[in-house]
Coordinates of C-alpha atoms and ligand atoms in Angstrom, one line a residue:
T1 CA 75.5 33.5 28.8
G2 CA 76.8 29.9 29.0
G3 CA 74.7 27.0 30.1
T4 CA 71.3 27.7 28.5
V5 CA 70.1 24.8 26.5
S6 CA 67.8 25.5 23.9
T7 CA 65.2 22.8 22.7
E8 CA 63.2 22.6 19.6
H9 CA 59.6 21.4 19.1
L10 CA 57.7 20.6 16.0
Y11 CA 53.9 20.6 16.7
K12 CA 51.3 19.7 14.2
I13 CA 48.2 22.1 14.7
L14 CA 45.0 21.7 13.0
V15 CA 43.0 24.5 11.9
I16 CA 39.2 23.5 11.5
G17 CA 35.8 24.4 11.2
D18 CA 32.9 25.0 8.8
L19 CA 33.7 26.1 5.2
G20 CA 34.0 30.0 5.0
V21 CA 34.6 30.9 8.5
G22 CA 38.2 32.0 7.9
K23 CA 40.7 29.2 8.6
T24 CA 42.7 29.9 5.6
S25 CA 42.5 33.9 6.2
I26 CA 43.4 33.3 10.0
I27 CA 46.4 31.4 8.9
K28 CA 47.6 33.8 6.3
R29 CA 47.4 36.7 9.0
Y30 CA 49.1 34.7 11.7
V31 CA 52.0 33.2 9.5
H32 CA 52.2 36.0 6.6
H33 CA 50.5 39.0 8.1
N34 CA 48.2 39.7 5.3
F35 CA 44.6 39.5 4.3
S36 CA 42.8 38.8 1.0
P37 CA 39.0 39.7 0.7
N38 CA 38.9 37.5 -2.2
Y39 CA 37.3 34.1 -1.5
R40 CA 39.2 31.2 -2.6
A41 CA 38.1 27.9 -1.2
T42 CA 40.9 25.4 0.0
I43 CA 41.3 22.3 -2.1
G44 CA 42.5 19.4 -0.1
V45 CA 45.0 20.6 2.6
D46 CA 47.7 23.3 2.9
F47 CA 50.6 23.9 5.3
A48 CA 52.2 26.9 6.7
L49 CA 55.1 27.1 9.2
K50 CA 55.1 29.4 12.1
V51 CA 58.3 29.7 14.3
L52 CA 58.0 30.8 17.8
N53 CA 60.9 31.7 20.2
L54 CA 59.5 31.0 23.7
D55 CA 61.8 31.6 26.6
Q56 CA 64.5 28.5 26.0
E57 CA 62.5 26.8 23.3
T58 CA 61.8 27.3 19.6
V59 CA 58.5 25.9 18.7
R60 CA 57.5 25.3 15.1
L61 CA 53.9 25.0 14.6
Q62 CA 52.9 23.4 11.3
L63 CA 49.5 24.6 10.6
W64 CA 47.4 22.4 8.8
D65 CA 44.8 24.1 6.9
I66 CA 41.8 21.6 5.9
A67 CA 39.2 22.2 3.5
G68 CA 35.7 22.6 4.8
Q69 CA 34.2 20.4 2.3
E70 CA 35.8 17.3 4.0
R71 CA 34.0 17.7 7.2
F72 CA 33.3 14.4 9.2
G73 CA 34.3 12.4 6.0
N74 CA 36.9 9.6 6.3
M75 CA 39.6 12.0 5.4
T76 CA 39.5 13.7 8.7
R77 CA 41.2 10.8 10.3
V78 CA 44.6 10.9 8.1
Y79 CA 44.3 14.8 8.6
Y80 CA 44.3 14.6 12.5
R81 CA 46.8 12.0 12.9
E82 CA 49.6 13.1 15.4
A83 CA 48.1 16.3 15.9
M84 CA 49.4 18.3 19.1
G85 CA 46.9 20.9 19.2
A86 CA 43.7 22.4 17.2
F87 CA 42.2 25.8 16.7
I88 CA 38.5 25.3 15.8
V89 CA 37.1 28.4 14.0
F90 CA 33.5 29.8 13.7
D91 CA 32.2 32.9 12.1
V92 CA 30.5 35.2 14.5
T93 CA 27.9 36.3 11.9
R94 CA 26.9 32.6 11.4
P95 CA 25.4 30.8 14.2
A96 CA 25.3 27.5 12.3
S97 CA 29.1 27.8 12.2
F98 CA 29.0 28.2 16.1
E99 CA 26.5 25.0 16.4
A100 CA 29.1 23.1 14.3
V101 CA 31.9 23.7 16.7
T102 CA 30.8 20.9 19.0
K103 CA 30.6 18.5 16.1
W104 CA 34.1 19.5 14.7
K105 CA 35.2 18.8 18.6
E106 CA 33.6 15.3 18.7
D107 CA 34.9 14.5 15.2
L108 CA 38.4 15.3 16.5
D109 CA 38.2 13.6 19.9
S110 CA 36.9 10.5 18.4
K111 CA 39.8 9.9 15.9
V112 CA 42.8 11.2 17.6
T113 CA 44.5 11.3 21.4
L114 CA 47.9 12.3 22.5
A115 CA 50.5 9.6 23.4
N116 CA 49.5 10.4 27.0
G117 CA 45.8 9.6 26.5
N118 CA 44.7 13.2 26.6
H119 CA 42.7 15.0 24.0
V120 CA 44.4 17.3 21.7
A121 CA 44.7 20.7 23.1
T122 CA 41.9 22.7 21.5
V123 CA 41.3 26.7 21.3
L124 CA 38.2 28.1 20.2
L125 CA 38.2 31.2 17.5
A126 CA 35.2 33.4 17.2
N127 CA 36.4 34.9 14.0
K128 CA 35.2 37.9 11.9
C129 CA 34.8 39.8 15.1
D130 CA 35.1 42.9 13.1
Q131 CA 31.4 42.1 11.5
G132 CA 29.4 42.2 14.9
R133 CA 29.2 39.7 17.8
D134 CA 25.9 38.1 17.1
V135 CA 26.6 34.6 18.0
L136 CA 28.5 35.9 21.1
T137 CA 25.6 38.1 22.3
N138 CA 22.5 36.1 21.4
N139 CA 21.2 33.2 23.4
G140 CA 23.1 34.4 26.4
I141 CA 26.1 32.1 25.5
K142 CA 28.9 32.1 28.2
M143 CA 32.0 31.5 26.2
E144 CA 34.1 30.5 29.2
Q145 CA 31.5 28.2 30.4
F146 CA 31.0 26.8 27.2
C147 CA 34.8 26.2 27.0
Q148 CA 34.9 24.3 30.4
E149 CA 32.0 22.1 29.4
N150 CA 33.2 21.2 26.0
G151 CA 36.8 20.9 26.7
F152 CA 38.4 23.9 25.1
V153 CA 41.7 25.1 26.7
G154 CA 40.4 28.7 26.0
W155 CA 38.8 31.2 23.4
F156 CA 39.5 34.3 21.6
E157 CA 37.9 36.7 19.4
T158 CA 39.8 37.2 16.2
S159 CA 39.6 39.2 13.0
A160 CA 41.7 37.8 10.2
K161 CA 40.9 41.3 8.5
F162 CA 42.2 43.7 10.8
G163 CA 44.8 41.6 12.6
T164 CA 43.6 40.4 15.9
A165 CA 44.5 37.0 14.7
D166 CA 47.9 38.3 14.8
R167 CA 48.0 38.0 18.6
H168 CA 50.4 35.2 18.4
H169 CA 51.9 35.8 21.7
I170 CA 48.6 35.1 23.2
L171 CA 47.7 32.1 21.0
S172 CA 51.1 30.4 21.1
K173 CA 51.0 30.7 25.0
V174 CA 47.9 28.9 25.3
F175 CA 49.5 25.9 23.0
Y176 CA 52.6 26.2 24.7
Q177 CA 50.9 25.7 28.1
A178 CA 48.6 23.0 26.9
S179 CA 51.6 21.0 25.4
I180 CA 53.8 20.9 28.4
L181 CA 51.1 19.4 30.7
Ligands
LIG201 P1 38.0 29.0 5.2 O1 37.0 28.4 4.2 O2 37.4 28.7 6.7 O3 39.3 28.8 5.0 O4 37.6 30.6 4.9 P2 38.4 31.7 4.2 O5 39.7 32.1 5.0 O6 38.6 31.4 3.1 O7 37.6 33.2 4.5 C1 36.2 33.1 3.8 C2 35.9 34.5 3.4 O8 35.7 35.3 4.6 C3 36.7 35.2 2.4 O9 36.1 36.2 1.9 C4 37.5 36.0 3.6 O10 38.2 37.3 2.9 C5 36.6 36.6 4.7 N1 37.0 36.6 6.0 C6 37.9 35.6 6.6 N2 38.3 36.1 7.9 C7 37.6 37.2 8.0 C8 37.5 38.4 9.1 O11 38.0 38.2 10.2 N3 36.7 39.2 8.9 C9 36.0 39.5 7.6 N4 35.2 40.7 7.5 N5 36.1 38.6 6.5 C10 36.8 37.6 6.9
LIG202 MG1 40.3 27.5 3.5

């Protein structure tokens, strides 16, 4: 079939959130389709490349795995530079990690904007959903409303352990839609 034009995009996507929420594990699941129960703190910053073929377009997501220790320090400004999108991750079993979500969002929005002046498209991930839904069911938090009020384009429950973080067709669509706005 002639006449189809394929375009390529490279998007820098941040994966941020408190230490131990599962950022590295989600990336491993999403990109390498595996999971390791052994805890190993990320040192510095890591990259992983996820290639998506969407309609006529090839999208390369360059996932930046940021170490939790660097939270809100001067270092994040350098990491955030030229990001197109972000996942902010919390652990459904740790309410404090959910409370930190708005701090991560503020840190991000205060340090980076897109060329068109908009905020970076951000998706909220409620990880470790295989462990329970405490944060989601306590305090009557309405996640849809929380996302609207805090500028998230959407949210998903994920489990890096059992593979729900692998639903890249959903996650990538969110970014795709956000990125073409
Ligand atoms: P990070 O500090 O945010 O990068 O967190 P890690 O990816 O290193 O994960 C911290 C710990 O949580 C590790 O022991 C992981 O095996 C575990 N973990 C991560 N995601 C999940 C999940 O979805 N379910 C369960 N049960 N454990 C998880
Ligand atoms: Mg890590």
